[in-house]
Amino acid sequence: MIDLTAGAVASAVGGRLIGLPENTILTGPVVIDSRQTCPGALFAALPGENVDGHDFAAAAHAGGATAVLVSRDVPAGVPAIRVLDVRRALGDLAGHVLTALRDSSQPPLVVAVTGSSGKTTTKDLLAQVFAAAGATVASAASFNNEIGLPLTVLQADWQTRYLVLEMGASGVGEIAYLTSVAPPDIAVVLGVGSAHLGEFGSVELIAQAKSEIVAGLVPGGCAVLNADDSHVMAMAGLADRVFTFGRHQGDVTAEQVSIEPFGRASFDLVVGGARARVELGLRGEHNITNALAAVAGAVSGGLAPTLVAEALTAAK
């Protein structure tokens, strides 16, 4: 996290300082596990189903945390920032930090990915591709919800050139909240499937939920859409700019596809008039679509197709 005074953090999250001078500097990281605290850290005491982070506030302070973010009383002597809702405050702080980074002379490019399947793999590919071009921060594992996404954003600093985020949802409105925390410059939508039909109730509601990532783009942002999926292409009207990918059609496509005996795919990447050979290290033909989505996201972010192809071939 960028350095912030305790007063600035409290202002950003609508909190009250308890035993913590306003000019105290918090340097990060922001953590939700008391075992990960260190000098300068902010421990967010999140309530959970089985444990409550507030019970570990004293341990976090003893472990070096400069302050704890809480919604109720903690032991005396533990410097705290008290808010109404720790989870929402985490999002507010992430939004504040990202706004500051975007107001700098070298703002990071924010790329967000969603879809019914393949989003974690595509996010990982995008992270490796962008890392070939500059300092990149990306969601760990599948940190794609109202806790994981803010924690990822809070890892960014003044050197970060690319911020790659995964956005998931189990209901309508969840991605809209995530984009309110981190409005993307580029939104990649992989597909609308029926894997979570039981949670949403209909494919139409799944499509509506996924479309929130496009609706949440910054003004002038680019939607990177799967041209092979009609539900995804229906989102095009929500974006100022659209760039497409697909196995069968799109601005980014694959030709001369071959699958080796161990399941690794290779193909000619076709982007406009450019062509480059890609040999994926990932197994499974389905990863061609994920790779094409990563290419489209990277190219729309300004990277050259040849650099992207080389990075994809090297990706793990």
PDB file of C-alpha atoms in Angstrom:
ATOM      1  CA  MET A   1       0.000   0.000   0.000  1.00  0.00           C
ATOM      2  CA  ILE A   2       1.131   3.588  -0.510  1.00  0.00           C
ATOM      3  CA  ASP A   3       2.110   5.429   2.657  1.00  0.00           C
ATOM      4  CA  LEU A   4      -0.882   7.086   4.338  1.00  0.00           C
ATOM      5  CA  THR A   5      -1.336   8.871   7.629  1.00  0.00           C
ATOM      6  CA  ALA A   6      -3.766   7.403  10.101  1.00  0.00           C
ATOM      7  CA  GLY A   7      -5.823  10.561   9.688  1.00  0.00           C
ATOM      8  CA  ALA A   8      -6.028  10.053   5.916  1.00  0.00           C
ATOM      9  CA  VAL A   9      -7.091   6.428   6.380  1.00  0.00           C
ATOM     10  CA  ALA A  10      -9.749   7.399   8.910  1.00  0.00           C
ATOM     11  CA  SER A  11     -11.073  10.070   6.555  1.00  0.00           C
ATOM     12  CA  ALA A  12     -11.176   7.631   3.623  1.00  0.00           C
ATOM     13  CA  VAL A  13     -13.158   5.019   5.553  1.00  0.00           C
ATOM     14  CA  GLY A  14     -15.309   7.314   7.664  1.00  0.00           C
ATOM     15  CA  GLY A  15     -13.623   6.059  10.814  1.00  0.00           C
ATOM     16  CA  ARG A  16     -12.645   7.356  14.250  1.00  0.00           C
ATOM     17  CA  LEU A  17      -9.092   7.185  15.623  1.00  0.00           C
ATOM     18  CA  ILE A  18      -8.670   5.496  19.003  1.00  0.00           C
ATOM     19  CA  GLY A  19      -5.265   5.765  20.661  1.00  0.00           C
ATOM     20  CA  LEU A  20      -3.695   6.595  17.316  1.00  0.00           C
ATOM     21  CA  PRO A  21      -2.206  10.030  16.446  1.00  0.00           C
ATOM     22  CA  GLU A  22      -3.401  11.454  13.133  1.00  0.00           C
ATOM     23  CA  ASN A  23       0.140  11.801  11.791  1.00  0.00           C
ATOM     24  CA  THR A  24       1.062   8.153  12.361  1.00  0.00           C
ATOM     25  CA  ILE A  25       2.253   6.686   9.061  1.00  0.00           C
ATOM     26  CA  LEU A  26       0.830   3.409   7.829  1.00  0.00           C
ATOM     27  CA  THR A  27       2.997   1.865   5.153  1.00  0.00           C
ATOM     28  CA  GLY A  28       1.155  -1.412   4.714  1.00  0.00           C
ATOM     29  CA  PRO A  29       0.546  -4.122   4.002  1.00  0.00           C
ATOM     30  CA  VAL A  30      -3.156  -4.369   4.782  1.00  0.00           C
ATOM     31  CA  VAL A  31      -3.792  -7.864   6.148  1.00  0.00           C
ATOM     32  CA  ILE A  32      -6.698  -9.887   7.485  1.00  0.00           C
ATOM     33  CA  ASP A  33      -4.525 -12.571   9.130  1.00  0.00           C
ATOM     34  CA  SER A  34      -2.899 -11.472  12.376  1.00  0.00           C
ATOM     35  CA  ARG A  35       0.039 -13.783  11.650  1.00  0.00           C
ATOM     36  CA  GLN A  36       0.966 -11.653   8.626  1.00  0.00           C
ATOM     37  CA  THR A  37       1.375  -8.396  10.521  1.00  0.00           C
ATOM     38  CA  CYS A  38       4.579  -6.373  10.483  1.00  0.00           C
ATOM     39  CA  PRO A  39       5.635  -2.813  11.362  1.00  0.00           C
ATOM     40  CA  GLY A  40       3.524  -0.350   9.402  1.00  0.00           C
ATOM     41  CA  ALA A  41       0.745  -2.847   8.726  1.00  0.00           C
ATOM     42  CA  LEU A  42      -2.980  -2.280   9.069  1.00  0.00           C
ATOM     43  CA  PHE A  43      -4.890  -5.306  10.369  1.00  0.00           C
ATOM     44  CA  ALA A  44      -8.503  -5.451   9.209  1.00  0.00           C
ATOM     45  CA  ALA A  45     -10.544  -7.316  11.826  1.00  0.00           C
ATOM     46  CA  LEU A  46     -13.101  -9.035   9.636  1.00  0.00           C
ATOM     47  CA  PRO A  47     -15.879 -11.091  11.200  1.00  0.00           C
ATOM     48  CA  GLY A  48     -16.215 -14.632   9.853  1.00  0.00           C
ATOM     49  CA  GLU A  49     -18.429 -17.663  10.166  1.00  0.00           C
ATOM     50  CA  ASN A  50     -16.107 -19.431  12.579  1.00  0.00           C
ATOM     51  CA  VAL A  51     -13.744 -16.743  13.887  1.00  0.00           C
ATOM     52  CA  ASP A  52     -13.898 -12.984  14.414  1.00  0.00           C
ATOM     53  CA  GLY A  53     -10.865 -10.904  13.552  1.00  0.00           C
ATOM     54  CA  HIS A  54     -11.577  -8.645  16.518  1.00  0.00           C
ATOM     55  CA  ASP A  55     -10.473 -11.505  18.786  1.00  0.00           C
ATOM     56  CA  PHE A  56      -6.996 -11.226  17.236  1.00  0.00           C
ATOM     57  CA  ALA A  57      -6.612  -7.438  17.366  1.00  0.00           C
ATOM     58  CA  ALA A  58      -4.242  -7.559  20.332  1.00  0.00           C
ATOM     59  CA  ALA A  59      -2.180 -10.316  18.720  1.00  0.00           C
ATOM     60  CA  ALA A  60      -1.932  -8.293  15.504  1.00  0.00           C
ATOM     61  CA  HIS A  61      -0.706  -5.263  17.447  1.00  0.00           C
ATOM     62  CA  ALA A  62       1.782  -7.396  19.358  1.00  0.00           C
ATOM     63  CA  GLY A  63       2.980  -8.763  16.029  1.00  0.00           C
ATOM     64  CA  GLY A  64       3.844  -5.283  14.816  1.00  0.00           C
ATOM     65  CA  ALA A  65       0.658  -3.889  13.265  1.00  0.00           C
ATOM     66  CA  THR A  66       0.616  -0.102  13.516  1.00  0.00           C
ATOM     67  CA  ALA A  67      -3.181  -0.058  13.727  1.00  0.00           C
ATOM     68  CA  VAL A  68      -6.235  -2.277  13.550  1.00  0.00           C
ATOM     69  CA  LEU A  69      -9.410  -1.560  11.595  1.00  0.00           C
ATOM     70  CA  VAL A  70     -12.379  -2.532  13.748  1.00  0.00           C
ATOM     71  CA  SER A  71     -16.119  -2.112  14.198  1.00  0.00           C
ATOM     72  CA  ARG A  72     -16.271  -2.681  17.972  1.00  0.00           C
ATOM     73  CA  ASP A  73     -14.166  -2.224  21.087  1.00  0.00           C
ATOM     74  CA  VAL A  74     -10.743  -3.859  21.289  1.00  0.00           C
ATOM     75  CA  PRO A  75      -8.391  -4.261  24.274  1.00  0.00           C
ATOM     76  CA  ALA A  76      -6.993  -1.066  25.773  1.00  0.00           C
ATOM     77  CA  GLY A  77      -3.687   0.008  24.310  1.00  0.00           C
ATOM     78  CA  VAL A  78      -4.386  -1.309  20.811  1.00  0.00           C
ATOM     79  CA  PRO A  79      -4.310   1.618  18.325  1.00  0.00           C
ATOM     80  CA  ALA A  80      -7.459   1.411  16.227  1.00  0.00           C
ATOM     81  CA  ILE A  81      -9.549   2.974  13.516  1.00  0.00           C
ATOM     82  CA  ARG A  82     -13.186   2.268  14.310  1.00  0.00           C
ATOM     83  CA  VAL A  83     -15.772   2.059  11.532  1.00  0.00           C
ATOM     84  CA  LEU A  84     -19.335   0.818  11.154  1.00  0.00           C
ATOM     85  CA  ASP A  85     -18.436  -2.026   8.769  1.00  0.00           C
ATOM     86  CA  VAL A  86     -14.879  -3.336   8.372  1.00  0.00           C
ATOM     87  CA  ARG A  87     -15.635  -5.106   5.093  1.00  0.00           C
ATOM     88  CA  ARG A  88     -17.045  -1.948   3.515  1.00  0.00           C
ATOM     89  CA  ALA A  89     -14.212   0.129   4.947  1.00  0.00           C
ATOM     90  CA  LEU A  90     -11.725  -2.181   3.238  1.00  0.00           C
ATOM     91  CA  GLY A  91     -13.367  -1.369  -0.084  1.00  0.00           C
ATOM     92  CA  ASP A  92     -13.456   2.349   0.690  1.00  0.00           C
ATOM     93  CA  LEU A  93      -9.736   2.351   1.496  1.00  0.00           C
ATOM     94  CA  ALA A  94      -8.909   0.460  -1.699  1.00  0.00           C
ATOM     95  CA  GLY A  95     -10.933   2.939  -3.727  1.00  0.00           C
ATOM     96  CA  HIS A  96      -9.141   5.850  -2.053  1.00  0.00           C
ATOM     97  CA  VAL A  97      -5.713   4.389  -2.805  1.00  0.00           C
ATOM     98  CA  LEU A  98      -6.575   3.625  -6.426  1.00  0.00           C
ATOM     99  CA  THR A  99      -7.884   7.167  -6.928  1.00  0.00           C
ATOM    100  CA  ALA A 100      -4.590   8.538  -5.606  1.00  0.00           C
ATOM    101  CA  LEU A 101      -2.610   6.276  -7.937  1.00  0.00           C
ATOM    102  CA  ARG A 102      -4.747   7.295 -10.897  1.00  0.00           C
ATOM    103  CA  ASP A 103      -4.127  10.961 -10.101  1.00  0.00           C
ATOM    104  CA  SER A 104      -0.351  10.420 -10.311  1.00  0.00           C
ATOM    105  CA  SER A 105       1.872  11.127 -13.296  1.00  0.00           C
ATOM    106  CA  GLN A 106       2.040   7.396 -14.113  1.00  0.00           C
ATOM    107  CA  PRO A 107      -1.386   5.909 -13.340  1.00  0.00           C
ATOM    108  CA  PRO A 108      -1.748   2.123 -13.473  1.00  0.00           C
ATOM    109  CA  LEU A 109      -3.853   0.489 -16.166  1.00  0.00           C
ATOM    110  CA  VAL A 110      -6.662  -1.424 -14.454  1.00  0.00           C
ATOM    111  CA  VAL A 111      -7.744  -4.616 -16.224  1.00  0.00           C
ATOM    112  CA  ALA A 112     -10.622  -6.685 -14.831  1.00  0.00           C
ATOM    113  CA  VAL A 113     -11.770 -10.163 -15.857  1.00  0.00           C
ATOM    114  CA  THR A 114     -15.040 -11.998 -15.336  1.00  0.00           C
ATOM    115  CA  GLY A 115     -16.900 -14.937 -16.832  1.00  0.00           C
ATOM    116  CA  SER A 116     -18.690 -18.108 -15.866  1.00  0.00           C
ATOM    117  CA  SER A 117     -15.490 -20.128 -16.353  1.00  0.00           C
ATOM    118  CA  GLY A 118     -11.836 -19.533 -17.111  1.00  0.00           C
ATOM    119  CA  LYS A 119     -11.474 -16.186 -15.346  1.00  0.00           C
ATOM    120  CA  THR A 120      -8.717 -17.239 -12.931  1.00  0.00           C
ATOM    121  CA  THR A 121      -6.634 -18.792 -15.716  1.00  0.00           C
ATOM    122  CA  THR A 122      -7.143 -15.758 -17.945  1.00  0.00           C
ATOM    123  CA  LYS A 123      -6.275 -13.414 -15.084  1.00  0.00           C
ATOM    124  CA  ASP A 124      -3.063 -15.373 -14.481  1.00  0.00           C
ATOM    125  CA  LEU A 125      -2.159 -15.233 -18.179  1.00  0.00           C
ATOM    126  CA  LEU A 126      -2.859 -11.501 -18.307  1.00  0.00           C
ATOM    127  CA  ALA A 127      -0.706 -10.937 -15.239  1.00  0.00           C
ATOM    128  CA  GLN A 128       2.238 -12.765 -16.803  1.00  0.00           C
ATOM    129  CA  VAL A 129       1.823 -10.956 -20.122  1.00  0.00           C
ATOM    130  CA  PHE A 130       1.648  -7.497 -18.525  1.00  0.00           C
ATOM    131  CA  ALA A 131       4.579  -8.354 -16.234  1.00  0.00           C
ATOM    132  CA  ALA A 132       6.695  -8.592 -19.385  1.00  0.00           C
ATOM    133  CA  ALA A 133       5.948  -4.904 -19.975  1.00  0.00           C
ATOM    134  CA  GLY A 134       6.052  -3.394 -16.489  1.00  0.00           C
ATOM    135  CA  ALA A 135       5.455  -3.742 -12.759  1.00  0.00           C
ATOM    136  CA  THR A 136       2.239  -5.704 -12.330  1.00  0.00           C
ATOM    137  CA  VAL A 137      -0.014  -6.469  -9.370  1.00  0.00           C
ATOM    138  CA  ALA A 138      -2.644  -9.177  -9.824  1.00  0.00           C
ATOM    139  CA  SER A 139      -5.221 -11.026  -7.769  1.00  0.00           C
ATOM    140  CA  ALA A 140      -3.780 -14.051  -5.972  1.00  0.00           C
ATOM    141  CA  ALA A 141      -5.507 -17.375  -6.616  1.00  0.00           C
ATOM    142  CA  SER A 142      -9.199 -16.518  -7.066  1.00  0.00           C
ATOM    143  CA  PHE A 143      -9.341 -13.436  -4.826  1.00  0.00           C
ATOM    144  CA  ASN A 144     -12.329 -12.048  -6.685  1.00  0.00           C
ATOM    145  CA  ASN A 145     -14.863 -10.925  -4.079  1.00  0.00           C
ATOM    146  CA  GLU A 146     -15.526  -7.924  -1.818  1.00  0.00           C
ATOM    147  CA  ILE A 147     -12.585  -8.916   0.388  1.00  0.00           C
ATOM    148  CA  GLY A 148     -10.068 -10.329  -2.064  1.00  0.00           C
ATOM    149  CA  LEU A 149     -10.368  -7.545  -4.624  1.00  0.00           C
ATOM    150  CA  PRO A 150      -9.728  -4.638  -2.204  1.00  0.00           C
ATOM    151  CA  LEU A 151      -6.783  -6.526  -0.701  1.00  0.00           C
ATOM    152  CA  THR A 152      -5.330  -6.872  -4.202  1.00  0.00           C
ATOM    153  CA  VAL A 153      -5.824  -3.189  -5.009  1.00  0.00           C
ATOM    154  CA  LEU A 154      -4.124  -2.264  -1.732  1.00  0.00           C
ATOM    155  CA  GLN A 155      -0.976  -4.096  -2.864  1.00  0.00           C
ATOM    156  CA  ALA A 156      -0.464  -1.526  -5.628  1.00  0.00           C
ATOM    157  CA  ASP A 157       1.992   1.333  -5.152  1.00  0.00           C
ATOM    158  CA  TRP A 158       3.496   4.208  -7.130  1.00  0.00           C
ATOM    159  CA  GLN A 159       5.590   1.799  -9.235  1.00  0.00           C
ATOM    160  CA  THR A 160       2.616  -0.320 -10.348  1.00  0.00           C
ATOM    161  CA  ARG A 161       1.957   0.028 -14.084  1.00  0.00           C
ATOM    162  CA  TYR A 162      -0.671  -2.704 -14.442  1.00  0.00           C
ATOM    163  CA  LEU A 163      -3.331  -3.870 -11.994  1.00  0.00           C
ATOM    164  CA  VAL A 164      -5.033  -7.106 -13.054  1.00  0.00           C
ATOM    165  CA  LEU A 165      -8.184  -7.987 -11.138  1.00  0.00           C
ATOM    166  CA  GLU A 166     -10.570 -10.918 -11.156  1.00  0.00           C
ATOM    167  CA  MET A 167     -14.234 -10.180 -10.460  1.00  0.00           C
ATOM    168  CA  GLY A 168     -16.656 -12.909  -9.443  1.00  0.00           C
ATOM    169  CA  ALA A 169     -20.267 -12.907  -8.348  1.00  0.00           C
ATOM    170  CA  SER A 170     -22.895 -15.140  -6.835  1.00  0.00           C
ATOM    171  CA  GLY A 171     -25.655 -12.616  -7.426  1.00  0.00           C
ATOM    172  CA  VAL A 172     -26.667  -9.479  -9.265  1.00  0.00           C
ATOM    173  CA  GLY A 173     -25.055  -6.323  -7.903  1.00  0.00           C
ATOM    174  CA  GLU A 174     -21.842  -7.879  -6.611  1.00  0.00           C
ATOM    175  CA  ILE A 175     -19.670  -7.007  -9.609  1.00  0.00           C
ATOM    176  CA  ALA A 176     -21.222  -3.526  -9.657  1.00  0.00           C
ATOM    177  CA  TYR A 177     -19.855  -3.054  -6.141  1.00  0.00           C
ATOM    178  CA  LEU A 178     -16.412  -4.333  -7.163  1.00  0.00           C
ATOM    179  CA  THR A 179     -16.278  -1.873 -10.066  1.00  0.00           C
ATOM    180  CA  SER A 180     -17.242   0.932  -7.700  1.00  0.00           C
ATOM    181  CA  VAL A 181     -14.074   0.085  -5.754  1.00  0.00           C
ATOM    182  CA  ALA A 182     -11.900  -0.356  -8.845  1.00  0.00           C
ATOM    183  CA  PRO A 183     -13.464   0.898 -12.088  1.00  0.00           C
ATOM    184  CA  PRO A 184     -11.558  -0.888 -14.874  1.00  0.00           C
ATOM    185  CA  ASP A 185      -9.952   0.701 -17.911  1.00  0.00           C
ATOM    186  CA  ILE A 186     -10.378  -2.646 -19.662  1.00  0.00           C
ATOM    187  CA  ALA A 187     -13.084  -5.210 -18.860  1.00  0.00           C
ATOM    188  CA  VAL A 188     -12.663  -8.746 -20.218  1.00  0.00           C
ATOM    189  CA  VAL A 189     -15.793 -10.928 -20.361  1.00  0.00           C
ATOM    190  CA  LEU A 190     -15.120 -14.583 -21.174  1.00  0.00           C
ATOM    191  CA  GLY A 191     -18.560 -16.112 -21.345  1.00  0.00           C
ATOM    192  CA  VAL A 192     -21.978 -16.585 -19.822  1.00  0.00           C
ATOM    193  CA  GLY A 193     -22.674 -20.179 -18.817  1.00  0.00           C
ATOM    194  CA  SER A 194     -25.010 -22.114 -16.581  1.00  0.00           C
ATOM    195  CA  ALA A 195     -22.500 -23.318 -13.974  1.00  0.00           C
ATOM    196  CA  HIS A 196     -24.036 -21.053 -11.290  1.00  0.00           C
ATOM    197  CA  LEU A 197     -27.628 -21.339 -12.431  1.00  0.00           C
ATOM    198  CA  GLY A 198     -28.750 -22.496  -8.985  1.00  0.00           C
ATOM    199  CA  GLU A 199     -27.450 -19.300  -7.373  1.00  0.00           C
ATOM    200  CA  PHE A 200     -28.782 -16.884  -9.996  1.00  0.00           C
ATOM    201  CA  GLY A 201     -31.965 -18.582 -11.165  1.00  0.00           C
ATOM    202  CA  SER A 202     -31.552 -17.957 -14.902  1.00  0.00           C
ATOM    203  CA  VAL A 203     -28.920 -17.490 -17.583  1.00  0.00           C
ATOM    204  CA  GLU A 204     -30.340 -14.014 -18.183  1.00  0.00           C
ATOM    205  CA  LEU A 205     -29.551 -13.006 -14.600  1.00  0.00           C
ATOM    206  CA  ILE A 206     -26.047 -14.452 -14.957  1.00  0.00           C
ATOM    207  CA  ALA A 207     -25.577 -12.321 -18.073  1.00  0.00           C
ATOM    208  CA  GLN A 208     -26.897  -9.280 -16.220  1.00  0.00           C
ATOM    209  CA  ALA A 209     -24.449  -9.837 -13.375  1.00  0.00           C
ATOM    210  CA  LYS A 210     -21.481 -10.254 -15.747  1.00  0.00           C
ATOM    211  CA  SER A 211     -22.497  -7.153 -17.715  1.00  0.00           C
ATOM    212  CA  GLU A 212     -21.918  -5.038 -14.599  1.00  0.00           C
ATOM    213  CA  ILE A 213     -18.174  -5.184 -15.290  1.00  0.00           C
ATOM    214  CA  VAL A 214     -18.756  -3.444 -18.632  1.00  0.00           C
ATOM    215  CA  ALA A 215     -21.188  -0.923 -17.162  1.00  0.00           C
ATOM    216  CA  GLY A 216     -18.544  -0.156 -14.519  1.00  0.00           C
ATOM    217  CA  LEU A 217     -15.815   0.828 -16.992  1.00  0.00           C
ATOM    218  CA  VAL A 218     -14.194   4.228 -16.643  1.00  0.00           C
ATOM    219  CA  PRO A 219     -15.413   6.741 -19.254  1.00  0.00           C
ATOM    220  CA  GLY A 220     -13.834   5.781 -22.560  1.00  0.00           C
ATOM    221  CA  GLY A 221     -12.916   2.325 -21.242  1.00  0.00           C
ATOM    222  CA  CYS A 222     -12.710  -0.734 -23.471  1.00  0.00           C
ATOM    223  CA  ALA A 223     -14.850  -3.870 -23.248  1.00  0.00           C
ATOM    224  CA  VAL A 224     -13.034  -6.996 -24.428  1.00  0.00           C
ATOM    225  CA  LEU A 225     -15.796  -9.409 -25.412  1.00  0.00           C
ATOM    226  CA  ASN A 226     -16.043 -13.026 -26.539  1.00  0.00           C
ATOM    227  CA  ALA A 227     -17.354 -12.813 -30.101  1.00  0.00           C
ATOM    228  CA  ASP A 228     -18.446 -16.470 -29.959  1.00  0.00           C
ATOM    229  CA  ASP A 229     -20.896 -15.849 -27.099  1.00  0.00           C
ATOM    230  CA  SER A 230     -24.120 -14.017 -27.988  1.00  0.00           C
ATOM    231  CA  HIS A 231     -24.860 -13.168 -24.334  1.00  0.00           C
ATOM    232  CA  VAL A 232     -21.461 -11.503 -24.048  1.00  0.00           C
ATOM    233  CA  MET A 233     -21.741  -9.623 -27.326  1.00  0.00           C
ATOM    234  CA  ALA A 234     -25.069  -8.204 -26.157  1.00  0.00           C
ATOM    235  CA  MET A 235     -23.015  -6.174 -23.660  1.00  0.00           C
ATOM    236  CA  ALA A 236     -21.301  -4.190 -26.432  1.00  0.00           C
ATOM    237  CA  GLY A 237     -23.792  -1.330 -26.191  1.00  0.00           C
ATOM    238  CA  LEU A 238     -22.686  -0.628 -22.621  1.00  0.00           C
ATOM    239  CA  ALA A 239     -19.135   0.318 -23.633  1.00  0.00           C
ATOM    240  CA  ASP A 240     -17.569   3.285 -25.389  1.00  0.00           C
ATOM    241  CA  ARG A 241     -15.046   0.973 -27.058  1.00  0.00           C
ATOM    242  CA  VAL A 242     -15.246  -2.727 -27.903  1.00  0.00           C
ATOM    243  CA  PHE A 243     -12.497  -5.182 -28.864  1.00  0.00           C
ATOM    244  CA  THR A 244     -13.379  -8.828 -29.530  1.00  0.00           C
ATOM    245  CA  PHE A 245     -11.786 -12.265 -29.458  1.00  0.00           C
ATOM    246  CA  GLY A 246     -12.953 -15.739 -30.414  1.00  0.00           C
ATOM    247  CA  ARG A 247     -12.090 -19.109 -31.859  1.00  0.00           C
ATOM    248  CA  HIS A 248     -14.319 -18.475 -34.855  1.00  0.00           C
ATOM    249  CA  GLN A 249     -14.474 -14.696 -35.176  1.00  0.00           C
ATOM    250  CA  GLY A 250     -13.259 -11.478 -33.606  1.00  0.00           C
ATOM    251  CA  ASP A 251     -10.464  -8.928 -33.662  1.00  0.00           C
ATOM    252  CA  VAL A 252      -8.224 -11.592 -32.119  1.00  0.00           C
ATOM    253  CA  THR A 253      -8.457 -15.169 -33.422  1.00  0.00           C
ATOM    254  CA  ALA A 254      -6.481 -18.423 -33.660  1.00  0.00           C
ATOM    255  CA  GLU A 255      -5.596 -20.246 -36.852  1.00  0.00           C
ATOM    256  CA  GLN A 256      -3.576 -23.380 -37.640  1.00  0.00           C
ATOM    257  CA  VAL A 257      -4.467 -24.892 -34.259  1.00  0.00           C
ATOM    258  CA  SER A 258      -2.751 -28.113 -33.220  1.00  0.00           C
ATOM    259  CA  ILE A 259      -3.026 -30.135 -30.005  1.00  0.00           C
ATOM    260  CA  GLU A 260      -0.042 -32.273 -28.985  1.00  0.00           C
ATOM    261  CA  PRO A 261      -0.484 -35.680 -27.296  1.00  0.00           C
ATOM    262  CA  PHE A 262      -0.149 -34.198 -23.789  1.00  0.00           C
ATOM    263  CA  GLY A 263      -2.916 -31.702 -24.490  1.00  0.00           C
ATOM    264  CA  ARG A 264      -0.867 -28.566 -25.030  1.00  0.00           C
ATOM    265  CA  ALA A 265      -2.140 -26.320 -27.797  1.00  0.00           C
ATOM    266  CA  SER A 266      -0.255 -24.265 -30.331  1.00  0.00           C
ATOM    267  CA  PHE A 267      -1.742 -21.859 -32.851  1.00  0.00           C
ATOM    268  CA  ASP A 268      -1.150 -18.868 -35.077  1.00  0.00           C
ATOM    269  CA  LEU A 269      -2.286 -15.785 -33.208  1.00  0.00           C
ATOM    270  CA  VAL A 270      -3.985 -13.409 -35.621  1.00  0.00           C
ATOM    271  CA  VAL A 271      -4.464  -9.780 -34.549  1.00  0.00           C
ATOM    272  CA  GLY A 272      -5.453  -7.544 -37.434  1.00  0.00           C
ATOM    273  CA  GLY A 273      -2.629  -7.867 -39.950  1.00  0.00           C
ATOM    274  CA  ALA A 274      -0.194  -9.305 -37.419  1.00  0.00           C
ATOM    275  CA  ARG A 275       0.462 -13.018 -37.005  1.00  0.00           C
ATOM    276  CA  ALA A 276       2.610 -14.829 -34.432  1.00  0.00           C
ATOM    277  CA  ARG A 277       2.972 -18.450 -33.317  1.00  0.00           C
ATOM    278  CA  VAL A 278       1.974 -19.293 -29.753  1.00  0.00           C
ATOM    279  CA  GLU A 279       2.802 -22.566 -28.003  1.00  0.00           C
ATOM    280  CA  LEU A 280       0.881 -22.763 -24.749  1.00  0.00           C
ATOM    281  CA  GLY A 281       2.375 -24.466 -21.732  1.00  0.00           C
ATOM    282  CA  LEU A 282      -1.134 -24.981 -20.351  1.00  0.00           C
ATOM    283  CA  ARG A 283      -2.990 -28.189 -21.135  1.00  0.00           C
ATOM    284  CA  GLY A 284      -6.435 -28.337 -22.655  1.00  0.00           C
ATOM    285  CA  GLU A 285      -7.873 -26.975 -25.865  1.00  0.00           C
ATOM    286  CA  HIS A 286     -10.233 -24.760 -23.862  1.00  0.00           C
ATOM    287  CA  ASN A 287      -7.235 -22.680 -22.831  1.00  0.00           C
ATOM    288  CA  ILE A 288      -6.974 -21.351 -26.372  1.00  0.00           C
ATOM    289  CA  THR A 289     -10.021 -19.193 -25.684  1.00  0.00           C
ATOM    290  CA  ASN A 290      -8.518 -18.049 -22.374  1.00  0.00           C
ATOM    291  CA  ALA A 291      -5.283 -17.193 -24.179  1.00  0.00           C
ATOM    292  CA  LEU A 292      -7.123 -15.240 -26.867  1.00  0.00           C
ATOM    293  CA  ALA A 293      -8.944 -13.285 -24.167  1.00  0.00           C
ATOM    294  CA  ALA A 294      -5.593 -12.473 -22.549  1.00  0.00           C
ATOM    295  CA  VAL A 295      -4.202 -11.351 -25.908  1.00  0.00           C
ATOM    296  CA  ALA A 296      -7.198  -9.109 -26.540  1.00  0.00           C
ATOM    297  CA  GLY A 297      -6.926  -7.591 -23.062  1.00  0.00           C
ATOM    298  CA  ALA A 298      -3.192  -6.965 -23.420  1.00  0.00           C
ATOM    299  CA  VAL A 299      -3.350  -5.592 -26.971  1.00  0.00           C
ATOM    300  CA  SER A 300      -6.219  -3.265 -26.078  1.00  0.00           C
ATOM    301  CA  GLY A 301      -3.977  -2.129 -23.221  1.00  0.00           C
ATOM    302  CA  GLY A 302      -1.285  -1.069 -25.669  1.00  0.00           C
ATOM    303  CA  LEU A 303       1.018  -4.110 -25.804  1.00  0.00           C
ATOM    304  CA  ALA A 304       2.418  -5.313 -29.137  1.00  0.00           C
ATOM    305  CA  PRO A 305       1.064  -8.671 -30.415  1.00  0.00           C
ATOM    306  CA  THR A 306       4.600 -10.061 -30.787  1.00  0.00           C
ATOM    307  CA  LEU A 307       5.430  -9.300 -27.150  1.00  0.00           C
ATOM    308  CA  VAL A 308       2.131 -10.829 -26.058  1.00  0.00           C
ATOM    309  CA  ALA A 309       2.741 -13.997 -28.089  1.00  0.00           C
ATOM    310  CA  GLU A 310       6.199 -14.435 -26.577  1.00  0.00           C
ATOM    311  CA  ALA A 311       4.884 -13.912 -23.054  1.00  0.00           C
ATOM    312  CA  LEU A 312       2.054 -16.400 -23.612  1.00  0.00           C
ATOM    313  CA  THR A 313       4.455 -19.041 -24.850  1.00  0.00           C
ATOM    314  CA  ALA A 314       6.545 -18.550 -21.703  1.00  0.00           C
ATOM    315  CA  ALA A 315       3.521 -18.447 -19.368  1.00  0.00           C
ATOM    316  CA  LYS A 316       2.976 -21.104 -16.733  1.00  0.00           C
TER     317      LYS A 316
END
